[in-house]
PDB file of C-alpha atoms and ligand atoms in Angstrom:
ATOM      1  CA  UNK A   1      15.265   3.052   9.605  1.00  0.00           C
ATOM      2  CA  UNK A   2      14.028   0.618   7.614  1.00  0.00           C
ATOM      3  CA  UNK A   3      14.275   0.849   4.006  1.00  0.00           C
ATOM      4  CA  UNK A   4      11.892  -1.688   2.939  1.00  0.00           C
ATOM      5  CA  UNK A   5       8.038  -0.129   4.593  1.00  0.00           C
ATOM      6  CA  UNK A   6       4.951  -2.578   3.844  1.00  0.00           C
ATOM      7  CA  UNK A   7       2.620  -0.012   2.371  1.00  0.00           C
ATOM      8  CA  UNK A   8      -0.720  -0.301   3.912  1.00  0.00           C
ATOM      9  CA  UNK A   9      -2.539   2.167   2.084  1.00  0.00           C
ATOM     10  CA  UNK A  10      -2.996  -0.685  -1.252  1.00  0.00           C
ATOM     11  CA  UNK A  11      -4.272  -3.605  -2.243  1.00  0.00           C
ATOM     12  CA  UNK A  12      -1.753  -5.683  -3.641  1.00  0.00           C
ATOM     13  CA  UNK A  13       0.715  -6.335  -0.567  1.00  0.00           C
ATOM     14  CA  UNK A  14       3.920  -4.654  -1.390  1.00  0.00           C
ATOM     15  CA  UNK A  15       7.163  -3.016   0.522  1.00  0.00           C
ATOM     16  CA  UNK A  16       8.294   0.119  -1.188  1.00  0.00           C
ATOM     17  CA  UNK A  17      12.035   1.027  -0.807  1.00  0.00           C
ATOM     18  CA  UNK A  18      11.662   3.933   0.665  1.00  0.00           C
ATOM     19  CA  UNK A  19      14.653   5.990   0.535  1.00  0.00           C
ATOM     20  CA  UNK A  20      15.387   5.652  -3.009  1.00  0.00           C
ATOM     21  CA  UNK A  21      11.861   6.041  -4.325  1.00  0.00           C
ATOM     22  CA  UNK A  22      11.469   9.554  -2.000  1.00  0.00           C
ATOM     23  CA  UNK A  23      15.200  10.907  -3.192  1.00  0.00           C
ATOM     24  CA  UNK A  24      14.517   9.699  -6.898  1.00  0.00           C
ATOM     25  CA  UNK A  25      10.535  10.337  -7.485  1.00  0.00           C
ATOM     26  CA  UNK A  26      11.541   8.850 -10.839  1.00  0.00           C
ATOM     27  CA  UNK A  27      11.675   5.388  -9.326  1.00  0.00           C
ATOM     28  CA  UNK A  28       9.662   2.624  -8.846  1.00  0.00           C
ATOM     29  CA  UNK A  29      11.362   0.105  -6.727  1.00  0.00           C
ATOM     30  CA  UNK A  30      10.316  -2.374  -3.824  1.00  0.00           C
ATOM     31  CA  UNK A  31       9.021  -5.976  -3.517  1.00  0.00           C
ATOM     32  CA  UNK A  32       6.366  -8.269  -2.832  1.00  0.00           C
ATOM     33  CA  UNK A  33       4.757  -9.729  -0.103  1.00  0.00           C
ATOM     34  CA  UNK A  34       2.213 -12.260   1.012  1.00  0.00           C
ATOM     35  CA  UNK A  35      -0.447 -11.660   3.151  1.00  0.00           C
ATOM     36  CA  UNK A  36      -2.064 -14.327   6.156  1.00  0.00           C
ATOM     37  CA  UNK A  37      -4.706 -15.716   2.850  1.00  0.00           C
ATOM     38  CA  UNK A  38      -1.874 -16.650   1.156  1.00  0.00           C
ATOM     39  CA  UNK A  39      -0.578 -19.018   3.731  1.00  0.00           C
ATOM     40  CA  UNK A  40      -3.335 -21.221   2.441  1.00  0.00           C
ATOM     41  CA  UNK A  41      -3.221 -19.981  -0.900  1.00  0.00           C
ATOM     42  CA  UNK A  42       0.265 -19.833  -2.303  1.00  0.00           C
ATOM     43  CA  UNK A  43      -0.715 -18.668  -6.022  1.00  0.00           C
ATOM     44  CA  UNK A  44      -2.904 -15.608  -4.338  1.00  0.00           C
ATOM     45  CA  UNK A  45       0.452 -13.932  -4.171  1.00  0.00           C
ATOM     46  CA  UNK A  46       2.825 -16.137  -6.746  1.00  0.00           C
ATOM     47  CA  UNK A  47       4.578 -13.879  -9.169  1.00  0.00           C
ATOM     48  CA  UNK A  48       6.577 -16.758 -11.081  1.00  0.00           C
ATOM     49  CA  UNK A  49       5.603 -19.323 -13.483  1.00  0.00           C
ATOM     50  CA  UNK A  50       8.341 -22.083 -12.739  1.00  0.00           C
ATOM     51  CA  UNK A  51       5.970 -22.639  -9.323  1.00  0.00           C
ATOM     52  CA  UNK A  52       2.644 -23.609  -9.224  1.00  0.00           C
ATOM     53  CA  UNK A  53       0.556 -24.663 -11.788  1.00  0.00           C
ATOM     54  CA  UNK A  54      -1.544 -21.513 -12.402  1.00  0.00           C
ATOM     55  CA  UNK A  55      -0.224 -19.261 -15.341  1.00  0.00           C
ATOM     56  CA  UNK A  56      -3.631 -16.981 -15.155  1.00  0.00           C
ATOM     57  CA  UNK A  57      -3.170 -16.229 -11.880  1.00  0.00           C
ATOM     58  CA  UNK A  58       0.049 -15.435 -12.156  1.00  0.00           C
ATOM     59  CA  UNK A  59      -0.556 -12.982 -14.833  1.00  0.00           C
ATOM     60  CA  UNK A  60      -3.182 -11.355 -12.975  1.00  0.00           C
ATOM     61  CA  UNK A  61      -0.952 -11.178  -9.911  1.00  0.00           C
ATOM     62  CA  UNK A  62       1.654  -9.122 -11.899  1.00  0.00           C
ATOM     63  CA  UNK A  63      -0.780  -7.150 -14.064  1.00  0.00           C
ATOM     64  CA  UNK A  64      -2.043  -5.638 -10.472  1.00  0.00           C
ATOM     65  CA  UNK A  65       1.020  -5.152  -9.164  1.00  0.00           C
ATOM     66  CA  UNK A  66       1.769  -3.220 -12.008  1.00  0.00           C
ATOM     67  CA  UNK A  67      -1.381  -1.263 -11.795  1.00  0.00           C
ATOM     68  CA  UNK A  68      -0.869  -0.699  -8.312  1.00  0.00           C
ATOM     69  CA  UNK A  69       2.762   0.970  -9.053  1.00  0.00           C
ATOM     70  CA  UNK A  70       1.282   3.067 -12.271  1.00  0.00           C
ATOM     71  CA  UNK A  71       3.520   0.995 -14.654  1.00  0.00           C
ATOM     72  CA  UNK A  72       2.560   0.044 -17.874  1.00  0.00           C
ATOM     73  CA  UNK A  73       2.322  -3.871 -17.958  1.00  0.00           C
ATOM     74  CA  UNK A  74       3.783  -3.736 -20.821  1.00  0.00           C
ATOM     75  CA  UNK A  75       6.922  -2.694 -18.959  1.00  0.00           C
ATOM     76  CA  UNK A  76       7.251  -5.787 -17.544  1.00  0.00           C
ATOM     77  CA  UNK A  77      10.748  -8.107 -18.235  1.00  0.00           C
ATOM     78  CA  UNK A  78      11.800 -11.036 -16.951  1.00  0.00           C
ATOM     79  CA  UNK A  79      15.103 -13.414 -17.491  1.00  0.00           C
ATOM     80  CA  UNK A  80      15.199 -17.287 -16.770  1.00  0.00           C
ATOM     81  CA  UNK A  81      16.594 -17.869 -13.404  1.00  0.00           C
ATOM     82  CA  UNK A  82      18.751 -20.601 -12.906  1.00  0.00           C
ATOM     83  CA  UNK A  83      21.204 -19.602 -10.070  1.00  0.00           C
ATOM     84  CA  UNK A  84      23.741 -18.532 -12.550  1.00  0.00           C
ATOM     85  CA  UNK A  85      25.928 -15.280 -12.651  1.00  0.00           C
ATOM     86  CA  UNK A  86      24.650 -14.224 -16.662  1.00  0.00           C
ATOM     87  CA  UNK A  87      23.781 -10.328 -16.526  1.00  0.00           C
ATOM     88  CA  UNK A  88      22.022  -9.217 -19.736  1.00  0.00           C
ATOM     89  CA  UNK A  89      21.296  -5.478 -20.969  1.00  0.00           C
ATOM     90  CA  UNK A  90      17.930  -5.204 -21.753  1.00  0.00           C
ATOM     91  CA  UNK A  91      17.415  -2.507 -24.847  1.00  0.00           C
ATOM     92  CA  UNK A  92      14.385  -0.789 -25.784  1.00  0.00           C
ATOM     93  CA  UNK A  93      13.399  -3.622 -27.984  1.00  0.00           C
ATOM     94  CA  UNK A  94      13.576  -6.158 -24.881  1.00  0.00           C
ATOM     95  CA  UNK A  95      10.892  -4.409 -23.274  1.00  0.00           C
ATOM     96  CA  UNK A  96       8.189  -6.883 -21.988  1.00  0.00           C
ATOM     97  CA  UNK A  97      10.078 -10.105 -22.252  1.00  0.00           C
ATOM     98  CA  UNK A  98       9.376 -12.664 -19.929  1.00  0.00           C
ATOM     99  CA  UNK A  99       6.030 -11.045 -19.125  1.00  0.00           C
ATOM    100  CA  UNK A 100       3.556 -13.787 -20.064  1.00  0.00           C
ATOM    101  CA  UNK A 101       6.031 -17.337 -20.168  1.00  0.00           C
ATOM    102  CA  UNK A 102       9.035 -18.407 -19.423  1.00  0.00           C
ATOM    103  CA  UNK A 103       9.435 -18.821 -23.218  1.00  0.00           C
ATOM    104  CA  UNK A 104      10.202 -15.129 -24.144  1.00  0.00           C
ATOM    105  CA  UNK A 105      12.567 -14.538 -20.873  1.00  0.00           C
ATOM    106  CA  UNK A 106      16.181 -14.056 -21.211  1.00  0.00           C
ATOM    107  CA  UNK A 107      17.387 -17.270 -20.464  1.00  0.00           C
ATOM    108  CA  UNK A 108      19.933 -19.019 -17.903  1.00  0.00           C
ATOM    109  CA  UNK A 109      19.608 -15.130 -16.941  1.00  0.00           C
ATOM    110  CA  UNK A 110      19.942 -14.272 -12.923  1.00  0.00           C
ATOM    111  CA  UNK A 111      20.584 -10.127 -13.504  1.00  0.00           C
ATOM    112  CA  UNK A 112      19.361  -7.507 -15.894  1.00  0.00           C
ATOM    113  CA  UNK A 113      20.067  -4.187 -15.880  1.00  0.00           C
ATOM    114  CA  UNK A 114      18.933  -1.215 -18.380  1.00  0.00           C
ATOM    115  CA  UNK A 115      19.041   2.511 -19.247  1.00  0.00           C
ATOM    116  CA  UNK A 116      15.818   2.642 -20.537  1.00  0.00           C
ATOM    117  CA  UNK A 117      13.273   4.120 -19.008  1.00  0.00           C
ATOM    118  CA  UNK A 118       9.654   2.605 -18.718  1.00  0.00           C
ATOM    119  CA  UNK A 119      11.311  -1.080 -18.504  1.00  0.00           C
ATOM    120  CA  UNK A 120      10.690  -2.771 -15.019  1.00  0.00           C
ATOM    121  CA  UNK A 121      13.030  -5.194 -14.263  1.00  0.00           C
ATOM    122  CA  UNK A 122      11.336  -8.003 -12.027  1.00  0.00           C
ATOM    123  CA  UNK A 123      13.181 -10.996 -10.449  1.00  0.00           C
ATOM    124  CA  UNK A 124      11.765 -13.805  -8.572  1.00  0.00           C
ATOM    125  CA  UNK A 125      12.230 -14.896  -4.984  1.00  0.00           C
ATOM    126  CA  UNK A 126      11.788 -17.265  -1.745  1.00  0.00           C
ATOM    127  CA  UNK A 127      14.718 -17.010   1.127  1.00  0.00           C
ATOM    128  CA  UNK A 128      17.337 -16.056  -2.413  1.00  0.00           C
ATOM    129  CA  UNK A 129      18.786 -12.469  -2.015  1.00  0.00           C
ATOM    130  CA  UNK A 130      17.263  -9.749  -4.281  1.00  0.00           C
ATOM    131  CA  UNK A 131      19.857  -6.955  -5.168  1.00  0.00           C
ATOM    132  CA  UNK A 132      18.727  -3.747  -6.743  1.00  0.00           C
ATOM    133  CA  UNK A 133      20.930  -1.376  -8.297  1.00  0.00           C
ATOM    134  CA  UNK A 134      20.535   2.128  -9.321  1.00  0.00           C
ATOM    135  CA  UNK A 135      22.920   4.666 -10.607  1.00  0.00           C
ATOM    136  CA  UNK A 136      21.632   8.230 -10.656  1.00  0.00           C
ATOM    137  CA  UNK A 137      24.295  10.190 -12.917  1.00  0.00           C
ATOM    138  CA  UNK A 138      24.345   7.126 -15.329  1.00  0.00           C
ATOM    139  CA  UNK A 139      20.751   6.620 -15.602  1.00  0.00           C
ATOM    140  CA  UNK A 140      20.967   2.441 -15.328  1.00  0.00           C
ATOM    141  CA  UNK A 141      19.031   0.622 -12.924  1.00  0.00           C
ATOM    142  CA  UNK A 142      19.853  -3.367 -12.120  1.00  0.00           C
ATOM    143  CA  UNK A 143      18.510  -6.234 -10.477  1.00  0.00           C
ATOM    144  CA  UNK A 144      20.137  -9.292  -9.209  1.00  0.00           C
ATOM    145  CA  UNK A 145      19.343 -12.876  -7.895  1.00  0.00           C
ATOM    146  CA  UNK A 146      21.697 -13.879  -5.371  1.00  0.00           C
ATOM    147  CA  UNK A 147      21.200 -17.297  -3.783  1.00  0.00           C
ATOM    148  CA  UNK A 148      24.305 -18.676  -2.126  1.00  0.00           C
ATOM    149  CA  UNK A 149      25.437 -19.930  -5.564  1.00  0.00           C
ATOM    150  CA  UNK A 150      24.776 -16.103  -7.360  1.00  0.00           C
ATOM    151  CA  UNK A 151      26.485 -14.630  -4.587  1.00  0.00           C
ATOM    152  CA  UNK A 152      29.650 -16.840  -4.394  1.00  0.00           C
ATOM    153  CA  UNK A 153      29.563 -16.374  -8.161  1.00  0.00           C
ATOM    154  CA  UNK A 154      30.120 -12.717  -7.303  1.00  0.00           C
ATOM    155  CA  UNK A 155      26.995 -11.774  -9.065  1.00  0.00           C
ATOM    156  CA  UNK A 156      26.844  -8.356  -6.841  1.00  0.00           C
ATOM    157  CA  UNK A 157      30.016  -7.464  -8.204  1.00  0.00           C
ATOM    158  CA  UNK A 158      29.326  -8.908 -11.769  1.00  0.00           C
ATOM    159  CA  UNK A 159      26.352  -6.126 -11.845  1.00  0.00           C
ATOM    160  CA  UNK A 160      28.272  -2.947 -10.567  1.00  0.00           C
ATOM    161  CA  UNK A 161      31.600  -3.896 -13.403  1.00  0.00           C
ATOM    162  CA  UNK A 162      28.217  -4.029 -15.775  1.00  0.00           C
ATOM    163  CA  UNK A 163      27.499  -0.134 -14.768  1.00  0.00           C
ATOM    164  CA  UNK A 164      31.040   0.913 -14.766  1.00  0.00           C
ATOM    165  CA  UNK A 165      31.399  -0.670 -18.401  1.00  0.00           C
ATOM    166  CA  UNK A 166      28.210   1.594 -19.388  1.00  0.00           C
ATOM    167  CA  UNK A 167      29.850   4.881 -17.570  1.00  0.00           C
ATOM    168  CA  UNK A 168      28.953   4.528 -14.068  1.00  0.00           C
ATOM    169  CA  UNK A 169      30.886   5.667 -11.180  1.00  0.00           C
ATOM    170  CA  UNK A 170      31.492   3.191  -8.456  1.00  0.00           C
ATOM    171  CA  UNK A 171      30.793   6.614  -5.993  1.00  0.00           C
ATOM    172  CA  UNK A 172      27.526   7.449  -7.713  1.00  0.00           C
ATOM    173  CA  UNK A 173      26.377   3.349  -7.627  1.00  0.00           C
ATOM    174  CA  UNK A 174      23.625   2.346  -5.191  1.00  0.00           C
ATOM    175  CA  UNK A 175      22.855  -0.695  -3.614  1.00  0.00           C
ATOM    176  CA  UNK A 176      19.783  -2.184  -1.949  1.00  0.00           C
ATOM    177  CA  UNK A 177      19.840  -5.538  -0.491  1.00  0.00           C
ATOM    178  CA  UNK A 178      15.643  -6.326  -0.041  1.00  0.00           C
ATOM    179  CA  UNK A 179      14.123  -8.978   1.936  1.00  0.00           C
ATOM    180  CA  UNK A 180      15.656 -12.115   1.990  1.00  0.00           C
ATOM    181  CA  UNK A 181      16.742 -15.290   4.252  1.00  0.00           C
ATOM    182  CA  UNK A 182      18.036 -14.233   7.310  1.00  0.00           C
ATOM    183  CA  UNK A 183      20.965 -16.160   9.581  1.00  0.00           C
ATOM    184  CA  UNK A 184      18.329 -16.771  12.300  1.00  0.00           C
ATOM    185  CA  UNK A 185      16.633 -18.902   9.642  1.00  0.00           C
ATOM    186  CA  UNK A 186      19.569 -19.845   7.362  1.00  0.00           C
ATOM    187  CA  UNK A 187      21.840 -22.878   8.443  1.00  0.00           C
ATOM    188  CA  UNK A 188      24.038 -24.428   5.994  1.00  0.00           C
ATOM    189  CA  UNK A 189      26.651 -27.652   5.993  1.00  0.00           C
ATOM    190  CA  UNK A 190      29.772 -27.488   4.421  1.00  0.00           C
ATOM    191  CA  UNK A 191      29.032 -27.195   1.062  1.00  0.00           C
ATOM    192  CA  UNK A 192      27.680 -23.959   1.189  1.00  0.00           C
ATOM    193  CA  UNK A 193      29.634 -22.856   4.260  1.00  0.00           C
ATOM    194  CA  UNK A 194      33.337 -23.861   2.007  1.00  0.00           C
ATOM    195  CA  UNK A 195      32.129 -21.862  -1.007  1.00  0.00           C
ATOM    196  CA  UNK A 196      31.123 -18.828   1.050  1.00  0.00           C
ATOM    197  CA  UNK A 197      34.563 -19.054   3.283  1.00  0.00           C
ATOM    198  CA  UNK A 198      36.915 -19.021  -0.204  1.00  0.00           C
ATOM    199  CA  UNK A 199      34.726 -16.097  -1.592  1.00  0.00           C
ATOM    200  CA  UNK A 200      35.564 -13.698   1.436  1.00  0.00           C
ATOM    201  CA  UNK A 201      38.261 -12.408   1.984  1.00  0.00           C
ATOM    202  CA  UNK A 202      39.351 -11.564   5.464  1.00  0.00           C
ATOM    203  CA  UNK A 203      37.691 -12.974   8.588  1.00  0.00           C
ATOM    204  CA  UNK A 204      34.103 -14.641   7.483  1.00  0.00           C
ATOM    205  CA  UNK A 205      33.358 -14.548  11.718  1.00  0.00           C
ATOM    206  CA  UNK A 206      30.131 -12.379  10.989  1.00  0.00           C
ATOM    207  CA  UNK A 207      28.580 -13.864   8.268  1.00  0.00           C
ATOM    208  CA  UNK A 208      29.284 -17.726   9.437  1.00  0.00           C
ATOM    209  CA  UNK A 209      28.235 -18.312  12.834  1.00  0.00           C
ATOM    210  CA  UNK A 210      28.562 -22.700  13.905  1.00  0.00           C
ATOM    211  CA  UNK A 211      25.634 -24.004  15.284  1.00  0.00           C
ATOM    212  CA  UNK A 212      26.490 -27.671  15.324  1.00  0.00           C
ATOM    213  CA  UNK A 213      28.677 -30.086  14.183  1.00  0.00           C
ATOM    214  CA  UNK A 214      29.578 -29.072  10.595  1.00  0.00           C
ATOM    215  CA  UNK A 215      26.558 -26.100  10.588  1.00  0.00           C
ATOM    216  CA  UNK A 216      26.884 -23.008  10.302  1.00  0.00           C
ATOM    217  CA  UNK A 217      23.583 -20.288  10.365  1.00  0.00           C
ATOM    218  CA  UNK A 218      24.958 -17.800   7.413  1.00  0.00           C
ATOM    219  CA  UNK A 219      23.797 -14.128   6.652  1.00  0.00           C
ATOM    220  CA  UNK A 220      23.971 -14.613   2.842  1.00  0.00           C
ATOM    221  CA  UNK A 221      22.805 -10.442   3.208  1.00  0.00           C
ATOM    222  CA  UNK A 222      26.299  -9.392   4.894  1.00  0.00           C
ATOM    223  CA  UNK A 223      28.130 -12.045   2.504  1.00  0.00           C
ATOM    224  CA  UNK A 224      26.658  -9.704  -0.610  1.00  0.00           C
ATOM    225  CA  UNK A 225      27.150  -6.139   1.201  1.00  0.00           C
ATOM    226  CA  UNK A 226      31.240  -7.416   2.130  1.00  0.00           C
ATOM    227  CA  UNK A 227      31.592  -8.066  -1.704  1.00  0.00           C
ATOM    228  CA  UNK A 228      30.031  -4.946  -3.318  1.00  0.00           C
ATOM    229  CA  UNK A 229      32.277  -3.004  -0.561  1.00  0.00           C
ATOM    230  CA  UNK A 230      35.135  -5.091  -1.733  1.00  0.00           C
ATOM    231  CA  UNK A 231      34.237  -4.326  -5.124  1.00  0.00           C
ATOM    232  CA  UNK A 232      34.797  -0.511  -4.264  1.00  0.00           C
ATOM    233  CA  UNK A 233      31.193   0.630  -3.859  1.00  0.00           C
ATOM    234  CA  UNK A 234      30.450   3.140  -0.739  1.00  0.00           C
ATOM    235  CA  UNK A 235      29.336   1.818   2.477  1.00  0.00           C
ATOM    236  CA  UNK A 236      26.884   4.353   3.010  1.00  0.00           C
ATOM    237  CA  UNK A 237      25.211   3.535  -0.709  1.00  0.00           C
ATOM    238  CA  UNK A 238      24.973   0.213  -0.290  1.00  0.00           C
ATOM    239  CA  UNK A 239      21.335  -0.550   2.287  1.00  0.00           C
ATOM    240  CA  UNK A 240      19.734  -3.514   3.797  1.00  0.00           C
ATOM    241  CA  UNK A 241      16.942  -4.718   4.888  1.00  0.00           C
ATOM    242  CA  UNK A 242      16.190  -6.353   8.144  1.00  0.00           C
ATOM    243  CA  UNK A 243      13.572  -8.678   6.825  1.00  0.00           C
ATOM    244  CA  UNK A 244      14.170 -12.347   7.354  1.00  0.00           C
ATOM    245  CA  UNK A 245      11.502 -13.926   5.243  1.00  0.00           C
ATOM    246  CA  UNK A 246      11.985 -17.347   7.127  1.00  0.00           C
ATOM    247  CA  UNK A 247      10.514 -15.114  10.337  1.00  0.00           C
ATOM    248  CA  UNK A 248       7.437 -14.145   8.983  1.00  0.00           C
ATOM    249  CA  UNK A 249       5.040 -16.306   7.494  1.00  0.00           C
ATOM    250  CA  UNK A 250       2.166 -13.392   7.628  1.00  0.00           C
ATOM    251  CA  UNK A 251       4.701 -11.541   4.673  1.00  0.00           C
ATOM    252  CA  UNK A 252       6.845 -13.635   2.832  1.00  0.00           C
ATOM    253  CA  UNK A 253       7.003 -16.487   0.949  1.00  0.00           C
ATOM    254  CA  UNK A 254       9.899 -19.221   2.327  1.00  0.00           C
ATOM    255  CA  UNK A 255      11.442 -21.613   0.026  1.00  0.00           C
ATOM    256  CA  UNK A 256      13.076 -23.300   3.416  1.00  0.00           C
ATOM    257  CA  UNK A 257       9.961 -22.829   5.932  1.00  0.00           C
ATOM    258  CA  UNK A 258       7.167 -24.016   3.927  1.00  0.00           C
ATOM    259  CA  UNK A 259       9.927 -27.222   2.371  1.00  0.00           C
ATOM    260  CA  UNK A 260       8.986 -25.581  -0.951  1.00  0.00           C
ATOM    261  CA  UNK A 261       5.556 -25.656  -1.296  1.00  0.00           C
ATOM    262  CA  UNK A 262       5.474 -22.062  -1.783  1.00  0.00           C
ATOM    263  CA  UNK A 263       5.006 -18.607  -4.137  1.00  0.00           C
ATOM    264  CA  UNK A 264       7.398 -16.243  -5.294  1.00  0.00           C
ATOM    265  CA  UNK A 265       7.561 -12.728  -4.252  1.00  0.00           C
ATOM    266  CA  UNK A 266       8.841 -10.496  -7.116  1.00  0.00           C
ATOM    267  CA  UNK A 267      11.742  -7.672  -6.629  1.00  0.00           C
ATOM    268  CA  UNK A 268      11.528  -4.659  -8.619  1.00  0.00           C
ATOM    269  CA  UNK A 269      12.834  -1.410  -9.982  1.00  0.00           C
ATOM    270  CA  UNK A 270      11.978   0.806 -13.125  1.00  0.00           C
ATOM    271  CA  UNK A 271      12.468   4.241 -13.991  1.00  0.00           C
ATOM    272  CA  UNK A 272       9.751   6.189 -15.682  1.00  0.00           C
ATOM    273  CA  UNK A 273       9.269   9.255 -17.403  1.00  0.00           C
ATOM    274  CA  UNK A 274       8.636  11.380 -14.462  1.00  0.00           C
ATOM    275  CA  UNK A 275       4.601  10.023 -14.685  1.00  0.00           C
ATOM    276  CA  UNK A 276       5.389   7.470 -12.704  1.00  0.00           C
ATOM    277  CA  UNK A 277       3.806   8.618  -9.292  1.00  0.00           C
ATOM    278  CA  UNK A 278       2.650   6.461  -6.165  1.00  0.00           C
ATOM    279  CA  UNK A 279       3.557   8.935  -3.589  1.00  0.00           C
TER     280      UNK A 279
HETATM  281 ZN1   ZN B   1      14.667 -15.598  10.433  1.00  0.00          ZN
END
């Protein structure tokens, strides 16, 4: 199945991820989407402030989100993105940064992860890979940007040696790789196909198909699942989506398709207290 379901009972356009948020009612995780108004209207469904030029839409994107998921704006946090590999811990105190500006985000930040509860972790996205974390026995949650340049900076595996540090179990670690660029949508030249092929180990045959002289169509999702599995997580905790967001216009946001004239969807997880509810 699926783990990523549009919901269609809501207002604000949004895929829950499913399995996690029905095992662990505690959870709040999911993404994003657009919707067909937003084809003409980018910002209607723009969760980041480094596109576009409209901060107060922005703002009232997320604060409905938030509503929507029965999370405290205030809950919000944010880091910088800058296609880098920095995780930070965000502490009780951290809670709400990067909310309303890019000035109080973490900077040159591409993960955070937390055991706090009421903090939800947002990251930004168009065609990038979103990876969500959870451990259930350690009580940390984690999300991670993971363009080509996060992912051959082994940011996946960055995140889970993050839990373990804080008393995870690589057993008890989950992994959720949410809608992203797909290979169908995704071809590359050398200089993201060399990167990719001295990252993996092994045979790189499913993840780097060529499609023309020096192209290649890459499945940056498999590149991320091969290197948490590498990095000694279970195969049957780590799920993906089958989501291309260069496919559908109608849902996502496309950095590639629309040449970057284009929103940002936001990926997200929190835990709450047990009041969060949105069954
Ligand atoms: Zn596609």
């Amino acid at each position: 199945m699926e783990p990523f379901q549009l919901r269609a009972d809501i207002a604000v356009p949004a895929f829950s991820l499913v399995p996690w948020e029905r095992e662990f009612p505690c959870l709040v995780a999911g993404m994003s989407a657009r919707d067909g108004e937003s084809i003409k209207d980018p910002d209607r469904t723009n969760y980041a402030f480094h596109v576009g030029g409209q901060r107060e839409r922005v703002l009232q994107n997320r604060k409905r989100l938030a509503d929507q998921l029965g999370v405290p704006f205030s809950c919000w946090t944010a880091g910088e993105q800058v296609h880098g590999v920095r995780i930070r811990e965000v502490t009780a105190e951290d809670r709400g940064r990067g909310r309303d500006g890019t000035d109080s985000a973490f900077p040159e930040t591409d993960g955070l992860f937390t055991g706090e509860k009421d903090v939800l972790l947002s990251s930004f996205y168009a065609d990038c890979v979103p990876l969500l974390f959870f451990s259930p026995k350690a009580g940390l949650i984690g999300v991670a940007h993971a363009g080509w340049r996060g992912t051959v900076g082994r940011i996946g595996p960055r995140m889970v040696r993050e839990f373990v540090g804080r008393g995870a179990e690589k057993a008890d670690i989950r992994a959720a790789i949410a809608p992203s660029i797909g290979a169908c949508c995704y071809e590359v030249d050398e200089k993201v196909a060399n990167p990719v092929m001295e990252t993996l180990k092994g045979s790189f045959d499913e993840v780097l198909q060529p499609s023309g002289k020096e192209k290649w169509k890459l499945d940056l999702k498999e590149v991320n699942r091969r290197l948490l599995l590498e990095e000694g997580l279970r195969e049957d905790r780590i799920t993906v989506t089958g989501w291309c967001t260069g496919c559908h216009p109608e849902l996502f946001h496309s950095h590639r398709r629309d040449r970057g004239k284009t929103g940002r969807m936001v990926a997200f997880i929190g835990m709450g207290k047990g009041r969060w509810s949105h069954g």
